[in-house]
Amino acid sequence: MTWQESEHPRWPARAPGGRGGEFRGDWVQGVLLQMDITPEQEIRETLRDGKPVVRSVLAGGNSAETVVVDFTMPDGSTRKLVRKTSNAGDVRMETLASAIGRAIGAPVPAVVPDPDNDRRLWMPLLDGESPMEELRREYARDWANTAPGDEDEEIDYSEMWELDWVQEQEYELLHDPDYADSIEGRLLGLLDLMILNRDRHIGNWLILRDGTVAGIDHTHINVSTIVESEYGLTEHGPFTEPYLSASNERGLVNNDWHPADMELMGRALQALWEREDIQNLLDRMGSDPEVFLSRFRLVAARAKGTERRFE
């Protein structure tokens, strides 16, 4: 029996050790014994056997086209995938970041490059929304109430970030402990430090229907720099802040991961590097596992937690 969206609204995770897992409110847990294929294999199966019947455009950045595609499968069921088209470099970045994130259990979707188009990738449709969309809706309501002239006038969103109330709400969302200090948030922060993600702004993470967070859009990452000092980890963002000093030096502070949990995540990363597809991907990118392991080890050295989260 394969994974069914109706039974598990969130996508299956890959917990350290290679077991399939389900995201809960507090951790990746609950082995899905009924899974006989990985999420990546299910995406490939959908592309191979499904018939695309509906496409709808998703909001996204200026450099990519993102659409939802409904596939009708031979058994009559329907599956939804997101198709993102940009450039070959971005596809490789997204694929690698997803693989690293899923190896450590971070809440990011599986990514599969299109077999026939190196500028295109596929991923599950996540049941959530960017916090930016709510700010845009509030701004649109404010515009309708205050803007003079024709009600059908096109809204100019370029000015919204200059307003104090928008900046205040953005700050509150980025620092909401329900998101930034959640276990999913801590995992996203660890991933962002490992890939030196400099683009985790308010539009590049989602609030899912169950109130937890998930990360999307991982193209602005560093795949070449080996970091030998904790002061090289300077990418402050909503999910990396718990790991970093607030001082100008911006070194690491002690984190509450248990050392044994970090050891398990390290072993999962080592297993990832042994995969042939990941080796080929790194070769095409001119990258090396040591780039990411160097950053991971710096965080692991600061792991001072006393409570195990991986069993």
Short mmCIF file of C-alpha atoms in Angstrom, two decimals:
data_model
loop_
_atom_site.label_atom_id
_atom_site.label_comp_id
_atom_site.label_asym_id
_atom_site.label_seq_id
_atom_site.Cartn_x
_atom_site.Cartn_y
_atom_site.Cartn_z
CA MET A 1 0.00 0.00 0.00
CA THR A 2 1.40 3.39 -0.92
CA TRP A 3 1.24 6.64 1.00
CA GLN A 4 -2.12 8.39 0.59
CA GLU A 5 -2.57 12.15 1.04
CA SER A 6 -6.03 11.62 2.52
CA GLU A 7 -4.57 9.52 5.33
CA HIS A 8 -1.49 11.62 5.97
CA PRO A 9 -2.07 15.29 4.98
CA ARG A 10 1.61 16.05 5.42
CA TRP A 11 4.23 14.40 3.28
CA PRO A 12 6.26 11.43 4.59
CA ALA A 13 9.62 12.33 6.05
CA ARG A 14 12.84 10.39 6.01
CA ALA A 15 14.00 10.02 9.57
CA PRO A 16 17.67 9.28 10.32
CA GLY A 17 18.29 5.63 9.65
CA GLY A 18 16.26 5.71 6.45
CA ARG A 19 12.85 4.92 7.92
CA GLY A 20 9.75 6.53 6.54
CA GLY A 21 8.10 8.84 9.04
CA GLU A 22 5.14 11.12 9.46
CA PHE A 23 5.38 14.70 10.69
CA ARG A 24 3.59 15.18 14.00
CA GLY A 25 3.22 18.36 15.99
CA ASP A 26 6.43 17.85 17.92
CA TRP A 27 8.72 15.55 15.95
CA VAL A 28 9.25 13.18 13.05
CA GLN A 29 7.91 9.90 14.33
CA GLY A 30 5.58 7.02 13.60
CA VAL A 31 6.95 4.52 11.10
CA LEU A 32 4.62 4.13 8.12
CA LEU A 33 4.74 0.38 7.75
CA GLN A 34 2.35 0.48 4.79
CA MET A 35 4.82 2.47 2.68
CA ASP A 36 6.47 0.34 0.02
CA ILE A 37 7.92 3.23 -2.02
CA THR A 38 9.61 6.49 -1.11
CA PRO A 39 8.00 9.87 -1.86
CA GLU A 40 10.54 10.43 -4.64
CA GLN A 41 9.58 7.13 -6.27
CA GLU A 42 5.91 8.04 -6.01
CA ILE A 43 6.56 11.33 -7.79
CA ARG A 44 8.38 9.48 -10.58
CA GLU A 45 5.55 6.97 -10.80
CA THR A 46 3.04 9.81 -11.10
CA LEU A 47 5.03 11.42 -13.90
CA ARG A 48 5.39 8.09 -15.71
CA ASP A 49 1.85 6.72 -15.40
CA GLY A 50 -0.39 9.71 -14.70
CA LYS A 51 -2.30 11.84 -17.18
CA PRO A 52 -2.03 15.60 -16.48
CA VAL A 53 -5.49 17.11 -16.61
CA VAL A 54 -5.48 20.49 -14.81
CA ARG A 55 -2.93 23.24 -14.37
CA SER A 56 -3.22 26.30 -12.14
CA VAL A 57 -0.60 28.97 -11.49
CA LEU A 58 0.91 29.43 -8.03
CA ALA A 59 2.36 32.64 -6.69
CA GLY A 60 6.12 32.60 -6.92
CA GLY A 61 9.26 34.56 -7.59
CA ASN A 62 10.02 36.47 -10.76
CA SER A 63 12.60 33.96 -11.98
CA ALA A 64 10.45 30.82 -11.99
CA GLU A 65 7.11 29.57 -13.27
CA THR A 66 5.27 27.49 -10.67
CA VAL A 67 2.07 25.61 -11.42
CA VAL A 68 -0.06 22.87 -9.84
CA VAL A 69 -0.68 19.85 -12.05
CA ASP A 70 -3.44 17.32 -11.37
CA PHE A 71 -2.65 13.81 -12.57
CA THR A 72 -5.26 11.12 -13.18
CA MET A 73 -3.72 7.74 -12.39
CA PRO A 74 -4.60 4.44 -14.12
CA ASP A 75 -6.72 3.38 -11.12
CA GLY A 76 -8.80 6.58 -11.38
CA SER A 77 -7.23 8.32 -8.38
CA THR A 78 -5.90 11.87 -8.61
CA ARG A 79 -2.55 13.17 -7.44
CA LYS A 80 -1.36 16.78 -7.26
CA LEU A 81 2.20 17.84 -7.96
CA VAL A 82 3.89 21.21 -8.18
CA ARG A 83 5.91 21.82 -11.33
CA LYS A 84 8.56 24.53 -11.11
CA THR A 85 10.47 25.74 -14.16
CA SER A 86 13.49 28.02 -13.81
CA ASN A 87 17.03 27.04 -14.85
CA ALA A 88 19.26 23.99 -14.50
CA GLY A 89 21.35 25.53 -11.73
CA ASP A 90 18.33 26.33 -9.59
CA VAL A 91 16.93 22.83 -10.10
CA ARG A 92 20.17 21.33 -8.80
CA MET A 93 20.19 23.67 -5.80
CA GLU A 94 16.59 22.77 -4.93
CA THR A 95 17.26 19.05 -5.34
CA LEU A 96 20.34 19.06 -3.14
CA ALA A 97 18.81 21.24 -0.41
CA SER A 98 15.76 18.97 -0.29
CA ALA A 99 17.91 15.84 -0.02
CA ILE A 100 20.00 17.30 2.82
CA GLY A 101 16.93 18.59 4.63
CA ARG A 102 15.07 15.30 4.40
CA ALA A 103 18.15 13.38 5.56
CA ILE A 104 18.07 15.28 8.87
CA GLY A 105 14.27 15.27 9.10
CA ALA A 106 13.72 18.94 8.24
CA PRO A 107 10.22 19.84 6.99
CA VAL A 108 10.93 20.35 3.30
CA PRO A 109 9.20 18.65 0.38
CA ALA A 110 10.77 15.94 -1.72
CA VAL A 111 12.14 17.26 -5.02
CA VAL A 112 12.53 15.25 -8.23
CA PRO A 113 14.16 16.76 -11.33
CA ASP A 114 12.14 16.36 -14.51
CA PRO A 115 13.60 13.42 -16.49
CA ASP A 116 13.17 15.24 -19.81
CA ASN A 117 13.88 18.87 -18.91
CA ASP A 118 16.83 19.94 -16.76
CA ARG A 119 15.17 23.32 -16.14
CA ARG A 120 12.17 21.76 -14.39
CA LEU A 121 11.47 19.99 -11.11
CA TRP A 122 8.49 18.35 -9.41
CA MET A 123 7.43 18.25 -5.76
CA PRO A 124 4.32 17.54 -3.65
CA LEU A 125 1.75 20.26 -3.13
CA LEU A 126 1.97 21.26 0.53
CA ASP A 127 -1.21 22.09 2.40
CA GLY A 128 -0.17 25.51 3.65
CA GLU A 129 0.35 29.17 2.86
CA SER A 130 3.16 31.66 3.00
CA PRO A 131 2.77 34.28 5.77
CA MET A 132 3.39 36.85 3.04
CA GLU A 133 0.02 36.03 1.50
CA GLU A 134 -1.86 37.09 4.63
CA LEU A 135 0.09 40.35 4.73
CA ARG A 136 -0.78 40.93 1.07
CA ARG A 137 -4.47 40.34 1.80
CA GLU A 138 -4.39 42.77 4.72
CA TYR A 139 -2.62 45.33 2.57
CA ALA A 140 -5.23 44.87 -0.17
CA ARG A 141 -8.02 45.49 2.35
CA ASP A 142 -6.19 48.57 3.62
CA TRP A 143 -5.71 49.75 0.03
CA ALA A 144 -9.42 49.34 -0.73
CA ASN A 145 -10.36 51.36 2.37
CA THR A 146 -7.89 54.20 1.90
CA ALA A 147 -6.93 54.49 -1.77
CA PRO A 148 -8.87 57.17 -3.64
CA GLY A 149 -10.27 56.69 -7.12
CA ASP A 150 -11.38 53.64 -9.03
CA GLU A 151 -11.94 50.53 -6.87
CA ASP A 152 -10.69 48.40 -9.77
CA GLU A 153 -7.32 50.17 -9.80
CA GLU A 154 -4.48 47.66 -9.67
CA ILE A 155 -2.94 47.39 -6.23
CA ASP A 156 0.69 48.46 -6.00
CA TYR A 157 2.31 45.96 -3.65
CA SER A 158 5.77 47.46 -4.14
CA GLU A 159 5.01 50.10 -1.49
CA MET A 160 3.63 47.80 1.19
CA TRP A 161 7.00 47.05 2.82
CA GLU A 162 7.48 50.74 3.57
CA LEU A 163 4.48 50.85 5.92
CA ASP A 164 5.16 50.61 9.65
CA TRP A 165 2.24 48.27 10.37
CA VAL A 166 3.39 45.83 7.65
CA GLN A 167 6.93 45.82 9.01
CA GLU A 168 5.62 45.28 12.56
CA GLN A 169 3.46 42.33 11.53
CA GLU A 170 6.30 40.86 9.48
CA TYR A 171 8.61 41.08 12.51
CA GLU A 172 6.02 39.41 14.73
CA LEU A 173 5.56 36.54 12.28
CA LEU A 174 9.29 36.01 11.86
CA HIS A 175 9.81 35.90 15.63
CA ASP A 176 6.66 34.05 16.68
CA PRO A 177 7.89 31.27 19.02
CA ASP A 178 5.21 28.94 17.68
CA TYR A 179 7.19 28.96 14.44
CA ALA A 180 10.78 30.05 15.11
CA ASP A 181 11.16 27.98 18.30
CA SER A 182 9.20 24.92 17.17
CA ILE A 183 10.97 21.66 16.46
CA GLU A 184 10.26 22.12 12.77
CA GLY A 185 11.67 25.63 12.99
CA ARG A 186 14.84 24.37 14.66
CA LEU A 187 15.28 21.77 11.92
CA LEU A 188 14.81 24.42 9.24
CA GLY A 189 17.38 26.55 11.04
CA LEU A 190 19.86 23.68 11.07
CA LEU A 191 19.28 23.12 7.36
CA ASP A 192 19.69 26.84 6.61
CA LEU A 193 23.03 26.88 8.45
CA MET A 194 24.20 23.78 6.60
CA ILE A 195 23.36 25.20 3.17
CA LEU A 196 24.06 28.84 4.16
CA ASN A 197 20.62 29.82 2.93
CA ARG A 198 20.45 33.60 2.57
CA ASP A 199 16.89 33.75 1.30
CA ARG A 200 14.60 32.50 4.11
CA HIS A 201 12.45 35.61 3.98
CA ILE A 202 8.78 35.68 4.89
CA GLY A 203 7.76 34.36 1.48
CA ASN A 204 10.00 31.28 1.55
CA TRP A 205 8.35 29.29 4.31
CA LEU A 206 4.82 28.07 4.82
CA ILE A 207 2.44 27.76 7.73
CA LEU A 208 0.75 24.41 7.21
CA ARG A 209 -2.83 23.64 8.06
CA ASP A 210 -1.83 22.02 11.35
CA GLY A 211 0.04 25.18 12.41
CA THR A 212 3.56 23.89 11.83
CA VAL A 213 6.08 25.27 9.35
CA ALA A 214 7.73 24.02 6.18
CA GLY A 215 10.51 25.46 4.06
CA ILE A 216 10.40 26.12 0.32
CA ASP A 217 12.60 27.74 -2.35
CA HIS A 218 16.24 26.83 -1.77
CA THR A 219 18.12 28.34 -4.71
CA HIS A 220 20.14 31.06 -2.92
CA ILE A 221 22.50 28.72 -1.09
CA ASN A 222 26.27 28.28 -0.82
CA VAL A 223 27.56 24.94 -2.13
CA SER A 224 31.27 25.68 -2.28
CA THR A 225 32.57 27.23 0.94
CA ILE A 226 34.00 25.02 3.69
CA VAL A 227 33.40 26.83 6.99
CA GLU A 228 36.18 26.21 9.51
CA SER A 229 35.05 28.67 12.19
CA GLU A 230 31.69 29.17 13.84
CA TYR A 231 31.97 32.85 12.94
CA GLY A 232 31.51 31.84 9.31
CA LEU A 233 27.90 30.88 10.00
CA THR A 234 26.35 34.32 9.69
CA GLU A 235 23.11 33.77 7.81
CA HIS A 236 20.61 35.22 10.27
CA GLY A 237 17.01 34.33 9.56
CA PRO A 238 13.82 33.47 11.44
CA PHE A 239 14.94 29.89 12.04
CA THR A 240 18.70 30.30 12.45
CA GLU A 241 18.52 32.94 15.18
CA PRO A 242 18.25 30.38 18.05
CA TYR A 243 21.66 29.05 16.98
CA LEU A 244 23.47 32.38 16.61
CA SER A 245 24.70 35.06 18.95
CA ALA A 246 22.94 38.41 18.75
CA SER A 247 26.30 40.19 19.00
CA ASN A 248 28.09 41.69 16.04
CA GLU A 249 30.50 38.76 15.99
CA ARG A 250 27.57 36.41 15.33
CA GLY A 251 29.20 33.21 16.47
CA LEU A 252 27.24 30.16 17.52
CA VAL A 253 25.62 29.76 20.91
CA ASN A 254 24.92 26.45 22.63
CA ASN A 255 21.82 24.71 21.27
CA ASP A 256 19.44 22.22 22.90
CA TRP A 257 20.04 19.28 20.58
CA HIS A 258 21.19 16.13 22.33
CA PRO A 259 24.65 15.02 21.11
CA ALA A 260 23.28 11.55 20.38
CA ASP A 261 20.63 13.06 18.10
CA MET A 262 23.29 14.99 16.24
CA GLU A 263 25.26 11.76 15.85
CA LEU A 264 22.24 10.08 14.28
CA MET A 265 21.72 12.99 11.90
CA GLY A 266 25.41 12.85 11.01
CA ARG A 267 25.10 9.17 10.13
CA ALA A 268 22.06 9.93 7.97
CA LEU A 269 24.09 12.56 6.12
CA GLN A 270 26.94 10.11 5.56
CA ALA A 271 24.44 7.67 4.05
CA LEU A 272 23.14 10.45 1.80
CA TRP A 273 26.59 11.12 0.35
CA GLU A 274 26.87 7.44 -0.62
CA ARG A 275 23.85 7.63 -2.92
CA GLU A 276 24.89 7.56 -6.56
CA ASP A 277 22.37 10.22 -7.58
CA ILE A 278 23.68 12.59 -4.89
CA GLN A 279 27.28 11.93 -5.89
CA ASN A 280 26.43 12.75 -9.51
CA LEU A 281 24.55 15.86 -8.42
CA LEU A 282 27.48 17.12 -6.36
CA ASP A 283 29.85 16.47 -9.27
CA ARG A 284 27.68 18.51 -11.63
CA MET A 285 27.60 21.34 -9.08
CA GLY A 286 31.33 21.19 -8.40
CA SER A 287 30.58 20.64 -4.73
CA ASP A 288 31.73 18.25 -2.03
CA PRO A 289 30.07 16.72 1.07
CA GLU A 290 32.72 18.31 3.28
CA VAL A 291 31.22 21.72 2.47
CA PHE A 292 28.03 20.80 4.34
CA LEU A 293 29.59 18.53 6.94
CA SER A 294 31.95 21.31 8.04
CA ARG A 295 28.97 23.46 8.92
CA PHE A 296 27.07 20.60 10.54
CA ARG A 297 30.01 19.73 12.80
CA LEU A 298 30.22 23.29 14.09
CA VAL A 299 26.58 23.17 15.19
CA ALA A 300 26.95 19.63 16.57
CA ALA A 301 29.88 20.76 18.74
CA ARG A 302 27.50 23.20 20.43
CA ALA A 303 24.82 20.56 21.13
CA LYS A 304 24.23 20.64 24.89
CA GLY A 305 20.70 19.27 25.19
CA THR A 306 19.76 16.61 27.73
CA GLU A 307 16.57 15.29 26.12
CA ARG A 308 16.71 12.78 23.26
CA ARG A 309 14.37 13.44 20.34
CA PHE A 310 15.47 10.59 18.11
CA GLU A 311 14.96 7.15 19.58
#
